[in-house]
Each structure stands twice: as structure tokens, then as C-alpha cells.
PDB file of C-alpha atoms in Angstrom:
ATOM      1  CA  UNK A 273     -24.297 -26.136   7.277  1.00  0.00           C
ATOM      2  CA  UNK A 274     -21.035 -27.556   8.590  1.00  0.00           C
ATOM      3  CA  UNK A 275     -18.306 -24.975   8.445  1.00  0.00           C
ATOM      4  CA  UNK A 276     -14.769 -25.952   7.436  1.00  0.00           C
ATOM      5  CA  UNK A 277     -12.600 -26.253   4.400  1.00  0.00           C
ATOM      6  CA  UNK A 278     -13.189 -29.979   4.392  1.00  0.00           C
ATOM      7  CA  UNK A 279     -16.983 -29.494   4.569  1.00  0.00           C
ATOM      8  CA  UNK A 280     -19.613 -27.450   2.742  1.00  0.00           C
ATOM      9  CA  UNK A 281     -18.411 -23.935   3.624  1.00  0.00           C
ATOM     10  CA  UNK A 282     -18.918 -21.865   0.483  1.00  0.00           C
ATOM     11  CA  UNK A 283     -19.192 -18.272   1.676  1.00  0.00           C
ATOM     12  CA  UNK A 284     -18.412 -15.701   4.351  1.00  0.00           C
ATOM     13  CA  UNK A 285     -20.396 -12.721   5.612  1.00  0.00           C
ATOM     14  CA  UNK A 286     -18.465  -9.425   5.741  1.00  0.00           C
ATOM     15  CA  UNK A 287     -20.000  -7.171   8.392  1.00  0.00           C
ATOM     16  CA  UNK A 288     -18.380  -4.088   6.870  1.00  0.00           C
ATOM     17  CA  UNK A 289     -16.884  -1.002   8.464  1.00  0.00           C
ATOM     18  CA  UNK A 290     -19.897  -0.307  10.707  1.00  0.00           C
ATOM     19  CA  UNK A 291     -23.292  -1.819  11.406  1.00  0.00           C
ATOM     20  CA  UNK A 292     -24.993   1.486  12.259  1.00  0.00           C
ATOM     21  CA  UNK A 293     -27.908   1.824   9.751  1.00  0.00           C
ATOM     22  CA  UNK A 294     -27.851   5.631   9.704  1.00  0.00           C
ATOM     23  CA  UNK A 295     -24.170   5.656   8.700  1.00  0.00           C
ATOM     24  CA  UNK A 296     -24.419   3.275   5.753  1.00  0.00           C
ATOM     25  CA  UNK A 297     -25.511   5.775   3.080  1.00  0.00           C
ATOM     26  CA  UNK A 298     -23.181   8.653   4.102  1.00  0.00           C
ATOM     27  CA  UNK A 299     -20.213   6.285   4.329  1.00  0.00           C
ATOM     28  CA  UNK A 300     -21.082   4.769   0.956  1.00  0.00           C
ATOM     29  CA  UNK A 301     -20.814   8.148  -0.758  1.00  0.00           C
ATOM     30  CA  UNK A 302     -17.703   9.142   1.222  1.00  0.00           C
ATOM     31  CA  UNK A 303     -15.801   5.992   0.267  1.00  0.00           C
ATOM     32  CA  UNK A 304     -17.162   6.046  -3.272  1.00  0.00           C
ATOM     33  CA  UNK A 305     -15.744   9.558  -3.576  1.00  0.00           C
ATOM     34  CA  UNK A 306     -12.416   8.443  -2.098  1.00  0.00           C
ATOM     35  CA  UNK A 307     -12.242   5.529  -4.545  1.00  0.00           C
ATOM     36  CA  UNK A 308     -13.004   7.752  -7.538  1.00  0.00           C
ATOM     37  CA  UNK A 309     -10.306  10.224  -6.450  1.00  0.00           C
ATOM     38  CA  UNK A 310      -7.897   7.295  -5.961  1.00  0.00           C
ATOM     39  CA  UNK A 311      -8.542   5.935  -9.450  1.00  0.00           C
ATOM     40  CA  UNK A 312      -8.347   9.336 -11.172  1.00  0.00           C
ATOM     41  CA  UNK A 313      -5.284  10.448  -9.172  1.00  0.00           C
ATOM     42  CA  UNK A 314      -3.243   7.299  -9.738  1.00  0.00           C
ATOM     43  CA  UNK A 315      -4.208   6.843 -13.391  1.00  0.00           C
ATOM     44  CA  UNK A 316      -3.461  10.531 -13.951  1.00  0.00           C
ATOM     45  CA  UNK A 317      -0.002  10.184 -12.415  1.00  0.00           C
ATOM     46  CA  UNK A 318       0.694   7.025 -14.440  1.00  0.00           C
ATOM     47  CA  UNK A 319      -0.291   8.772 -17.685  1.00  0.00           C
ATOM     48  CA  UNK A 320       1.654  11.915 -16.763  1.00  0.00           C
ATOM     49  CA  UNK A 321       4.860   9.969 -16.137  1.00  0.00           C
ATOM     50  CA  UNK A 322       4.372   7.960 -19.309  1.00  0.00           C
ATOM     51  CA  UNK A 323       3.819  11.044 -21.523  1.00  0.00           C
ATOM     52  CA  UNK A 324       6.706  13.179 -20.247  1.00  0.00           C
ATOM     53  CA  UNK A 325      10.226  12.000 -21.203  1.00  0.00           C
ATOM     54  CA  UNK A 326      11.889  14.207 -18.578  1.00  0.00           C
ATOM     55  CA  UNK A 327      10.097  12.151 -15.918  1.00  0.00           C
ATOM     56  CA  UNK A 328      11.642   8.922 -17.226  1.00  0.00           C
ATOM     57  CA  UNK A 329      14.123   8.738 -14.354  1.00  0.00           C
ATOM     58  CA  UNK A 330      14.557   6.128 -11.581  1.00  0.00           C
ATOM     59  CA  UNK A 331      12.583   8.197  -9.067  1.00  0.00           C
ATOM     60  CA  UNK A 332       9.539   8.444 -11.343  1.00  0.00           C
ATOM     61  CA  UNK A 333       9.965   4.885 -12.560  1.00  0.00           C
ATOM     62  CA  UNK A 334       9.378   3.742  -8.962  1.00  0.00           C
ATOM     63  CA  UNK A 335       6.573   6.286  -8.543  1.00  0.00           C
ATOM     64  CA  UNK A 336       4.932   4.859 -11.685  1.00  0.00           C
ATOM     65  CA  UNK A 337       5.020   1.405 -10.081  1.00  0.00           C
ATOM     66  CA  UNK A 338       3.771   2.775  -6.749  1.00  0.00           C
ATOM     67  CA  UNK A 339       0.744   4.372  -8.432  1.00  0.00           C
ATOM     68  CA  UNK A 340       0.022   1.140 -10.326  1.00  0.00           C
ATOM     69  CA  UNK A 341       0.151  -0.863  -7.083  1.00  0.00           C
ATOM     70  CA  UNK A 342      -2.037   1.659  -5.222  1.00  0.00           C
ATOM     71  CA  UNK A 343      -4.610   1.536  -8.011  1.00  0.00           C
ATOM     72  CA  UNK A 344      -4.683  -2.265  -8.028  1.00  0.00           C
ATOM     73  CA  UNK A 345      -4.888  -2.979  -4.338  1.00  0.00           C
ATOM     74  CA  UNK A 346      -7.432  -0.239  -3.730  1.00  0.00           C
ATOM     75  CA  UNK A 347      -9.537  -1.905  -6.440  1.00  0.00           C
ATOM     76  CA  UNK A 348      -9.169  -5.274  -4.713  1.00  0.00           C
ATOM     77  CA  UNK A 349     -10.730  -3.896  -1.508  1.00  0.00           C
ATOM     78  CA  UNK A 350     -12.921  -0.833  -2.026  1.00  0.00           C
ATOM     79  CA  UNK A 351     -15.614  -2.200  -4.412  1.00  0.00           C
ATOM     80  CA  UNK A 352     -16.470  -5.003  -1.967  1.00  0.00           C
ATOM     81  CA  UNK A 353     -16.462  -2.497   0.883  1.00  0.00           C
ATOM     82  CA  UNK A 354     -18.938  -0.315  -1.023  1.00  0.00           C
ATOM     83  CA  UNK A 355     -21.171  -3.338  -1.580  1.00  0.00           C
ATOM     84  CA  UNK A 356     -21.297  -3.944   2.179  1.00  0.00           C
ATOM     85  CA  UNK A 357     -22.724  -0.431   2.651  1.00  0.00           C
ATOM     86  CA  UNK A 358     -25.483  -1.472   0.216  1.00  0.00           C
ATOM     87  CA  UNK A 359     -26.308  -4.513   2.408  1.00  0.00           C
ATOM     88  CA  UNK A 360     -24.546  -6.982   0.103  1.00  0.00           C
ATOM     89  CA  UNK A 361     -22.357  -8.685   2.676  1.00  0.00           C
ATOM     90  CA  UNK A 362     -21.793 -12.126   1.146  1.00  0.00           C
ATOM     91  CA  UNK A 363     -18.434 -13.095  -0.333  1.00  0.00           C
ATOM     92  CA  UNK A 364     -17.693 -16.590  -1.588  1.00  0.00           C
ATOM     93  CA  UNK A 365     -14.986 -18.677   0.042  1.00  0.00           C
ATOM     94  CA  UNK A 366     -12.965 -18.611  -3.192  1.00  0.00           C
ATOM     95  CA  UNK A 367     -13.527 -14.851  -3.547  1.00  0.00           C
ATOM     96  CA  UNK A 368     -12.374 -14.305   0.039  1.00  0.00           C
ATOM     97  CA  UNK A 369      -9.159 -16.264  -0.493  1.00  0.00           C
ATOM     98  CA  UNK A 370      -8.540 -14.453  -3.797  1.00  0.00           C
ATOM     99  CA  UNK A 371      -9.001 -11.069  -2.103  1.00  0.00           C
ATOM    100  CA  UNK A 372      -6.606 -12.088   0.674  1.00  0.00           C
ATOM    101  CA  UNK A 373      -4.025 -13.226  -1.896  1.00  0.00           C
ATOM    102  CA  UNK A 374      -4.074 -10.093  -4.048  1.00  0.00           C
ATOM    103  CA  UNK A 375      -4.270  -7.782  -1.035  1.00  0.00           C
ATOM    104  CA  UNK A 376      -1.183  -9.447   0.477  1.00  0.00           C
ATOM    105  CA  UNK A 377       0.602  -9.356  -2.876  1.00  0.00           C
ATOM    106  CA  UNK A 378       0.087  -5.646  -3.493  1.00  0.00           C
ATOM    107  CA  UNK A 379       0.767  -4.567   0.117  1.00  0.00           C
ATOM    108  CA  UNK A 380       4.118  -6.386   0.141  1.00  0.00           C
ATOM    109  CA  UNK A 381       4.915  -4.898  -3.279  1.00  0.00           C
ATOM    110  CA  UNK A 382       4.264  -1.438  -1.866  1.00  0.00           C
ATOM    111  CA  UNK A 383       6.599  -2.063   1.087  1.00  0.00           C
ATOM    112  CA  UNK A 384       9.398  -3.043  -1.275  1.00  0.00           C
ATOM    113  CA  UNK A 385       8.810  -0.229  -3.773  1.00  0.00           C
ATOM    114  CA  UNK A 386       8.820   2.369  -0.982  1.00  0.00           C
ATOM    115  CA  UNK A 387      12.128   0.910   0.200  1.00  0.00           C
ATOM    116  CA  UNK A 388      13.543   1.122  -3.335  1.00  0.00           C
ATOM    117  CA  UNK A 389      12.452   4.757  -3.495  1.00  0.00           C
ATOM    118  CA  UNK A 390      14.300   5.490  -0.234  1.00  0.00           C
ATOM    119  CA  UNK A 391      17.436   3.878  -1.640  1.00  0.00           C
ATOM    120  CA  UNK A 392      17.068   5.958  -4.805  1.00  0.00           C
ATOM    121  CA  UNK A 393      16.896   9.178  -2.739  1.00  0.00           C
ATOM    122  CA  UNK A 394      19.944   8.069  -0.717  1.00  0.00           C
ATOM    123  CA  UNK A 395      21.990   7.549  -3.878  1.00  0.00           C
ATOM    124  CA  UNK A 396      20.725  10.808  -5.430  1.00  0.00           C
ATOM    125  CA  UNK A 397      21.763  12.911  -2.420  1.00  0.00           C
ATOM    126  CA  UNK A 398      24.685  11.050  -0.854  1.00  0.00           C
ATOM    127  CA  UNK A 399      26.257   9.518  -3.994  1.00  0.00           C
ATOM    128  CA  UNK A 400      25.150  12.052  -6.595  1.00  0.00           C
ATOM    129  CA  UNK A 401      28.248  11.680  -8.807  1.00  0.00           C
ATOM    130  CA  UNK A 402      27.605   7.948  -9.154  1.00  0.00           C
ATOM    131  CA  UNK A 403      23.811   8.241  -9.446  1.00  0.00           C
ATOM    132  CA  UNK A 404      23.439   7.315 -13.127  1.00  0.00           C
ATOM    133  CA  UNK A 405      25.740   4.325 -12.751  1.00  0.00           C
ATOM    134  CA  UNK A 406      24.306   3.101  -9.428  1.00  0.00           C
ATOM    135  CA  UNK A 407      20.650   3.574 -10.421  1.00  0.00           C
ATOM    136  CA  UNK A 408      20.963   2.203 -13.943  1.00  0.00           C
ATOM    137  CA  UNK A 409      18.014   0.797 -15.869  1.00  0.00           C
ATOM    138  CA  UNK A 410      19.142  -2.742 -14.998  1.00  0.00           C
ATOM    139  CA  UNK A 411      19.308  -1.950 -11.262  1.00  0.00           C
ATOM    140  CA  UNK A 412      15.846  -0.345 -11.281  1.00  0.00           C
ATOM    141  CA  UNK A 413      14.414  -3.322 -13.146  1.00  0.00           C
ATOM    142  CA  UNK A 414      16.066  -5.748 -10.712  1.00  0.00           C
ATOM    143  CA  UNK A 415      14.663  -3.872  -7.692  1.00  0.00           C
ATOM    144  CA  UNK A 416      11.182  -3.865  -9.236  1.00  0.00           C
ATOM    145  CA  UNK A 417      11.245  -7.551 -10.172  1.00  0.00           C
ATOM    146  CA  UNK A 418      12.522  -8.336  -6.675  1.00  0.00           C
ATOM    147  CA  UNK A 419       9.640  -6.352  -5.166  1.00  0.00           C
ATOM    148  CA  UNK A 420       7.031  -8.292  -7.127  1.00  0.00           C
ATOM    149  CA  UNK A 421       8.792 -11.585  -6.342  1.00  0.00           C
ATOM    150  CA  UNK A 422       8.640 -10.785  -2.611  1.00  0.00           C
ATOM    151  CA  UNK A 423       4.933 -10.035  -3.006  1.00  0.00           C
ATOM    152  CA  UNK A 424       4.358 -13.329  -4.804  1.00  0.00           C
ATOM    153  CA  UNK A 425       6.161 -15.368  -2.127  1.00  0.00           C
ATOM    154  CA  UNK A 426       4.496 -13.558   0.786  1.00  0.00           C
ATOM    155  CA  UNK A 427       0.980 -13.732  -0.669  1.00  0.00           C
ATOM    156  CA  UNK A 428       1.393 -17.428  -1.487  1.00  0.00           C
ATOM    157  CA  UNK A 429       2.606 -18.155   2.052  1.00  0.00           C
ATOM    158  CA  UNK A 430      -0.282 -16.269   3.708  1.00  0.00           C
ATOM    159  CA  UNK A 431      -2.996 -17.715   1.476  1.00  0.00           C
ATOM    160  CA  UNK A 432      -1.570 -21.246   1.467  1.00  0.00           C
ATOM    161  CA  UNK A 433      -1.544 -21.301   5.277  1.00  0.00           C
ATOM    162  CA  UNK A 434      -5.086 -19.907   5.390  1.00  0.00           C
ATOM    163  CA  UNK A 435      -6.367 -22.638   3.047  1.00  0.00           C
ATOM    164  CA  UNK A 436      -5.290 -25.325   5.535  1.00  0.00           C
ATOM    165  CA  UNK A 437      -7.584 -23.985   8.279  1.00  0.00           C
ATOM    166  CA  UNK A 438     -11.087 -25.147   9.127  1.00  0.00           C
ATOM    167  CA  UNK A 439     -13.660 -22.522  10.107  1.00  0.00           C
ATOM    168  CA  UNK A 440     -16.052 -23.860  12.725  1.00  0.00           C
ATOM    169  CA  UNK A 441     -16.848 -20.763  14.790  1.00  0.00           C
ATOM    170  CA  UNK A 442     -19.178 -19.258  12.214  1.00  0.00           C
ATOM    171  CA  UNK A 443     -18.627 -17.600   8.849  1.00  0.00           C
ATOM    172  CA  UNK A 444     -19.176 -13.970   9.902  1.00  0.00           C
ATOM    173  CA  UNK A 445     -16.074 -11.801   9.395  1.00  0.00           C
ATOM    174  CA  UNK A 446     -16.125  -8.640  11.498  1.00  0.00           C
ATOM    175  CA  UNK A 447     -14.345  -6.600   8.855  1.00  0.00           C
ATOM    176  CA  UNK A 448     -14.902  -4.991   5.448  1.00  0.00           C
ATOM    177  CA  UNK A 449     -12.343  -7.296   3.784  1.00  0.00           C
ATOM    178  CA  UNK A 450     -10.863 -10.780   4.081  1.00  0.00           C
ATOM    179  CA  UNK A 451      -7.849  -9.891   6.199  1.00  0.00           C
ATOM    180  CA  UNK A 452      -5.695 -12.296   8.184  1.00  0.00           C
ATOM    181  CA  UNK A 453      -6.578 -11.394  11.839  1.00  0.00           C
ATOM    182  CA  UNK A 454     -10.393 -11.674  11.532  1.00  0.00           C
ATOM    183  CA  UNK A 455     -10.101 -14.917   9.563  1.00  0.00           C
ATOM    184  CA  UNK A 456      -7.809 -16.458  12.188  1.00  0.00           C
ATOM    185  CA  UNK A 457     -10.381 -15.622  14.874  1.00  0.00           C
ATOM    186  CA  UNK A 458     -12.917 -17.830  13.063  1.00  0.00           C
ATOM    187  CA  UNK A 459     -10.671 -20.879  12.855  1.00  0.00           C
ATOM    188  CA  UNK A 460     -11.379 -23.911  15.028  1.00  0.00           C
ATOM    189  CA  UNK A 461      -7.970 -25.428  14.243  1.00  0.00           C
ATOM    190  CA  UNK A 462      -4.568 -24.315  15.454  1.00  0.00           C
ATOM    191  CA  UNK A 463      -3.422 -21.010  13.942  1.00  0.00           C
ATOM    192  CA  UNK A 464       0.120 -21.242  15.314  1.00  0.00           C
ATOM    193  CA  UNK A 465       1.695 -21.786  11.881  1.00  0.00           C
ATOM    194  CA  UNK A 466      -0.332 -18.920  10.400  1.00  0.00           C
ATOM    195  CA  UNK A 467       0.737 -16.541  13.160  1.00  0.00           C
ATOM    196  CA  UNK A 468       4.353 -17.629  12.757  1.00  0.00           C
ATOM    197  CA  UNK A 469       4.180 -17.000   9.004  1.00  0.00           C
ATOM    198  CA  UNK A 470       2.629 -13.586   9.609  1.00  0.00           C
ATOM    199  CA  UNK A 471       5.412 -12.547  11.982  1.00  0.00           C
ATOM    200  CA  UNK A 472       8.085 -13.853   9.598  1.00  0.00           C
ATOM    201  CA  UNK A 473       6.627 -12.402   6.389  1.00  0.00           C
ATOM    202  CA  UNK A 474       5.459  -9.134   7.937  1.00  0.00           C
ATOM    203  CA  UNK A 475       8.709  -8.871   9.872  1.00  0.00           C
ATOM    204  CA  UNK A 476      10.738  -9.224   6.683  1.00  0.00           C
ATOM    205  CA  UNK A 477       8.510  -6.862   4.720  1.00  0.00           C
ATOM    206  CA  UNK A 478       7.910  -4.229   7.418  1.00  0.00           C
ATOM    207  CA  UNK A 479      10.793  -4.291   9.897  1.00  0.00           C
ATOM    208  CA  UNK A 480      13.591  -4.801   7.338  1.00  0.00           C
ATOM    209  CA  UNK A 481      12.275  -2.085   4.964  1.00  0.00           C
ATOM    210  CA  UNK A 482      11.646   0.237   7.929  1.00  0.00           C
ATOM    211  CA  UNK A 483      15.231  -0.186   9.115  1.00  0.00           C
ATOM    212  CA  UNK A 484      16.545   0.255   5.574  1.00  0.00           C
ATOM    213  CA  UNK A 485      14.514   3.424   5.108  1.00  0.00           C
ATOM    214  CA  UNK A 486      15.539   4.753   8.539  1.00  0.00           C
ATOM    215  CA  UNK A 487      19.227   4.176   7.802  1.00  0.00           C
ATOM    216  CA  UNK A 488      18.854   5.740   4.341  1.00  0.00           C
ATOM    217  CA  UNK A 489      17.246   8.891   5.725  1.00  0.00           C
ATOM    218  CA  UNK A 490      19.707   9.134   8.601  1.00  0.00           C
ATOM    219  CA  UNK A 491      22.521   9.205   6.054  1.00  0.00           C
ATOM    220  CA  UNK A 492      20.527  11.601   3.865  1.00  0.00           C
ATOM    221  CA  UNK A 493      19.913  13.961   6.788  1.00  0.00           C
ATOM    222  CA  UNK A 494      23.578  13.870   7.697  1.00  0.00           C
ATOM    223  CA  UNK A 495      24.501  14.694   4.110  1.00  0.00           C
ATOM    224  CA  UNK A 496      21.925  17.506   3.864  1.00  0.00           C
ATOM    225  CA  UNK A 497      23.149  19.157   7.060  1.00  0.00           C
ATOM    226  CA  UNK A 498      26.616  19.360   5.517  1.00  0.00           C
ATOM    227  CA  UNK A 499      25.277  21.405   2.588  1.00  0.00           C
ATOM    228  CA  UNK A 500      26.305  24.992   3.181  1.00  0.00           C
ATOM    229  CA  UNK A 501      23.688  26.876   1.172  1.00  0.00           C
ATOM    230  CA  UNK A 502      20.168  27.255   2.540  1.00  0.00           C
ATOM    231  CA  UNK A 503      18.732  26.850  -0.952  1.00  0.00           C
ATOM    232  CA  UNK A 504      20.624  23.602  -1.439  1.00  0.00           C
ATOM    233  CA  UNK A 505      19.382  22.177   1.868  1.00  0.00           C
ATOM    234  CA  UNK A 506      15.823  23.222   1.069  1.00  0.00           C
ATOM    235  CA  UNK A 507      15.935  21.564  -2.364  1.00  0.00           C
ATOM    236  CA  UNK A 508      17.365  18.355  -0.896  1.00  0.00           C
ATOM    237  CA  UNK A 509      14.697  18.243   1.832  1.00  0.00           C
ATOM    238  CA  UNK A 510      11.933  18.825  -0.730  1.00  0.00           C
ATOM    239  CA  UNK A 511      12.960  15.745  -2.734  1.00  0.00           C
ATOM    240  CA  UNK A 512      12.577  13.554   0.374  1.00  0.00           C
ATOM    241  CA  UNK A 513       9.678  15.065   2.322  1.00  0.00           C
ATOM    242  CA  UNK A 514       6.924  13.538   0.177  1.00  0.00           C
ATOM    243  CA  UNK A 515       8.388  10.068   0.521  1.00  0.00           C
ATOM    244  CA  UNK A 516       8.800  10.441   4.291  1.00  0.00           C
ATOM    245  CA  UNK A 517       5.102  11.345   4.669  1.00  0.00           C
ATOM    246  CA  UNK A 518       3.960   8.354   2.586  1.00  0.00           C
ATOM    247  CA  UNK A 519       6.314   5.938   4.380  1.00  0.00           C
ATOM    248  CA  UNK A 520       5.205   7.134   7.828  1.00  0.00           C
ATOM    249  CA  UNK A 521       1.517   6.666   7.000  1.00  0.00           C
ATOM    250  CA  UNK A 522       1.943   3.252   5.385  1.00  0.00           C
ATOM    251  CA  UNK A 523       4.486   1.559   7.643  1.00  0.00           C
ATOM    252  CA  UNK A 524       3.118   3.090  10.846  1.00  0.00           C
ATOM    253  CA  UNK A 525      -0.421   1.783  10.342  1.00  0.00           C
ATOM    254  CA  UNK A 526       0.612  -1.617   8.918  1.00  0.00           C
ATOM    255  CA  UNK A 527       3.115  -2.271  11.733  1.00  0.00           C
ATOM    256  CA  UNK A 528       0.470  -1.367  14.346  1.00  0.00           C
ATOM    257  CA  UNK A 529      -1.961  -3.741  12.652  1.00  0.00           C
ATOM    258  CA  UNK A 530       0.170  -6.879  12.245  1.00  0.00           C
ATOM    259  CA  UNK A 531       3.139  -6.749  14.634  1.00  0.00           C
ATOM    260  CA  UNK A 532       1.114  -7.589  17.721  1.00  0.00           C
ATOM    261  CA  UNK A 533      -0.464 -10.766  19.170  1.00  0.00           C
ATOM    262  CA  UNK A 534      -3.678 -11.499  17.291  1.00  0.00           C
ATOM    263  CA  UNK A 535      -5.962 -11.737  20.335  1.00  0.00           C
ATOM    264  CA  UNK A 536      -4.820  -8.226  21.351  1.00  0.00           C
ATOM    265  CA  UNK A 537      -6.865  -5.217  20.314  1.00  0.00           C
ATOM    266  CA  UNK A 538     -10.453  -4.997  19.145  1.00  0.00           C
ATOM    267  CA  UNK A 539     -11.506  -5.732  15.594  1.00  0.00           C
ATOM    268  CA  UNK A 540     -13.202  -2.325  15.393  1.00  0.00           C
ATOM    269  CA  UNK A 541      -9.851  -0.700  16.159  1.00  0.00           C
ATOM    270  CA  UNK A 542      -8.186  -2.929  13.558  1.00  0.00           C
ATOM    271  CA  UNK A 543     -10.734  -1.856  10.933  1.00  0.00           C
ATOM    272  CA  UNK A 544     -10.023   1.827  11.534  1.00  0.00           C
ATOM    273  CA  UNK A 545      -6.263   1.191  11.349  1.00  0.00           C
ATOM    274  CA  UNK A 546      -6.631  -0.782   8.117  1.00  0.00           C
ATOM    275  CA  UNK A 547      -8.559   2.077   6.490  1.00  0.00           C
ATOM    276  CA  UNK A 548      -5.444   4.274   6.665  1.00  0.00           C
ATOM    277  CA  UNK A 549      -3.209   2.110   4.488  1.00  0.00           C
ATOM    278  CA  UNK A 550      -5.836   0.404   2.303  1.00  0.00           C
ATOM    279  CA  UNK A 551      -8.152   3.329   1.511  1.00  0.00           C
ATOM    280  CA  UNK A 552      -6.641   6.665   2.577  1.00  0.00           C
ATOM    281  CA  UNK A 553      -3.035   5.970   1.565  1.00  0.00           C
ATOM    282  CA  UNK A 554      -3.678   5.105  -2.111  1.00  0.00           C
ATOM    283  CA  UNK A 555      -5.830   8.252  -2.423  1.00  0.00           C
ATOM    284  CA  UNK A 556      -3.272  10.579  -0.825  1.00  0.00           C
ATOM    285  CA  UNK A 557      -0.083   9.309  -2.464  1.00  0.00           C
ATOM    286  CA  UNK A 558      -0.587  10.907  -5.920  1.00  0.00           C
ATOM    287  CA  UNK A 559      -1.408  14.275  -4.320  1.00  0.00           C
ATOM    288  CA  UNK A 560       1.465  14.128  -1.828  1.00  0.00           C
ATOM    289  CA  UNK A 561       3.928  13.518  -4.655  1.00  0.00           C
ATOM    290  CA  UNK A 562       2.249  15.978  -7.037  1.00  0.00           C
ATOM    291  CA  UNK A 563       1.642  18.943  -4.734  1.00  0.00           C
ATOM    292  CA  UNK A 564       5.143  18.770  -3.256  1.00  0.00           C
ATOM    293  CA  UNK A 565       7.021  18.070  -6.492  1.00  0.00           C
ATOM    294  CA  UNK A 566       7.899  20.815  -8.952  1.00  0.00           C
ATOM    295  CA  UNK A 567       8.818  18.356 -11.728  1.00  0.00           C
ATOM    296  CA  UNK A 568       5.345  16.805 -11.613  1.00  0.00           C
ATOM    297  CA  UNK A 569       3.701  20.241 -11.498  1.00  0.00           C
ATOM    298  CA  UNK A 570       5.688  21.417 -14.544  1.00  0.00           C
ATOM    299  CA  UNK A 571       4.900  18.199 -16.424  1.00  0.00           C
ATOM    300  CA  UNK A 572       1.192  18.542 -15.602  1.00  0.00           C
ATOM    301  CA  UNK A 573       1.176  22.174 -16.764  1.00  0.00           C
ATOM    302  CA  UNK A 574       2.890  21.304 -20.065  1.00  0.00           C
ATOM    303  CA  UNK A 575       0.604  18.340 -20.700  1.00  0.00           C
ATOM    304  CA  UNK A 576      -2.542  20.395 -20.039  1.00  0.00           C
ATOM    305  CA  UNK A 577      -1.330  23.190 -22.343  1.00  0.00           C
ATOM    306  CA  UNK A 578      -0.666  20.692 -25.121  1.00  0.00           C
ATOM    307  CA  UNK A 579      -4.125  19.173 -24.776  1.00  0.00           C
ATOM    308  CA  UNK A 580      -5.883  22.538 -24.577  1.00  0.00           C
ATOM    309  CA  UNK A 581      -4.156  24.078 -27.594  1.00  0.00           C
ATOM    310  CA  UNK A 582      -4.012  21.060 -29.886  1.00  0.00           C
TER     311      UNK A 582
END
């Protein structure tokens, strides 16, 4: 079979997270459990925010979108990963490109939503008197639409550039998903344009948000330190700590993965890094925001009481 987009290439082989036979079954159940927790946690948070009017604020509006994105992009990746543990490694060429497109779309969306959440916390703490005006419904909607537009442009750029490549060095992808670095390693044509697009798109959607978030939290920290009461400082820190944890996990692992020359680093190392923001992150986010947020805890308690005593 001749391999290339202009030939008869119709499928790829995903090697999965590991090729050790004795690890396949344990890892299947571990990641199945993680996926089930991810689905239940994110759907639960979505429903909770939707059912409780006092959570209909900009902060929870963005959290609603974050949970929706986490649910979607985890579902783009994890089911195929689970199939690889069951020795079903084949993915069609069209399916591979579709997975790459939606993965890119949702990851970029998450970058932008996390940045919007940092801006929301900055306004809430540093410009509290103008919060309702600054973070109006129209502004929140504009930030959300902008986030999805950035995802659409970035995903189209990545996938469009990938479609122009020919794959002549085999069709075996040493990964559990159709990600950009392992696909570029299979190409027998120049990947210069692809790598340039990656650095531009990832740079815009990782470096710019990272700087924006860093500046926001520097100003927030400065404002918090000027609060005289210990209780006031503690309350202000508590509203930001969850977001800082999520941002550190997501941007740290994604920057390590993409902001480096593609020949550098082993694919096995890349797979482990990718697990953090594609599998672990979407599972942890609902719990990080729930366990460290009194508003969510109160809303959950009220909702459960209503359901139990109805």
C-alpha cells in the first residue's frame, strides 16, 4: 500500500499509551474509571450551575463553559485510547484528522476560557466597584464567542496544514491519539509550514494567555496584600487558588509539549505529558473548583436536599 494523502492511505495504527501486554488490562480500567469520573464530575457541575440562580454570575458562566469543554475534548480522546488497550488500534485517516481538529479546537477554547476567568478574578478583586459594569452579560458573551472563534481558527489552521502532508514513513503513530508531533514524524514531505503554524498558533494561545494570566495575578496579589484584615485576604486568596492550580497544570504541560523543536524529546515522554492535560486535567477541574469553593458546596447541598425531600 502506498502511503500518502495523494495515494491509497486510508488508516493509521495508534500504538497507545504502552505496548506492555501485562499493563493493558489494568490501564484500561484505570482510564475507564478516570473517564467516568470526568463525565460525571463535569456534567454534575454543569447541571449544578444551571439549576442554581445564585451561581448565574460571570465566574460560574465561564466555569460552565470550562466544564463543557473538558467534557467534550475528553470524549474526543479517551474512548479511542480505551479501545487501544483492547487491541483495537486502527483509526481511519478521516477519523484521525477529525480527532486532531476537535482536539485542537477544544484545547484552544480551554486556553481562552481560562484566560477569561483570570480577567474576571482581576476585575472582581481589583475593580470590585465596577465589576457588574465591566463583566456585563454582553462582555462575558463576547469573551466566550471570541474563545470559540480562536479555537475554530487554530483548529482549521492545524488540520488544514496536516492535510497537505504525505505520509511515506509508515502509518504507525506512536501515541494514543492523533496529535501533531507524532503525525509530523511520519511525513515524508517538508513539515516547515506545519511547525511554523504550531509555533504561531500555540504561541498566541499559550504564551499570550500565560502572560495575561500572570499579569492579572500579579495585580491581584498586589491588591490582596493591601487588604488589612486577615479574613479579607484569606477570602480573596480562596477565590483565586482553584484557578491558579488549574492554570498551572494545563499551561505547564501544554507549553512543555508544544513549545520545543519537534525532533527534541522522546514520544514516550510526550505521551506522559499529554496525559496530564488531556486526561487528568478534565477529571480534576470539577473537584478543584468544587472542593475549594463554598458557593458550589452550598449549591450542591441545597440541590441534594431538594431532591431527597421532594
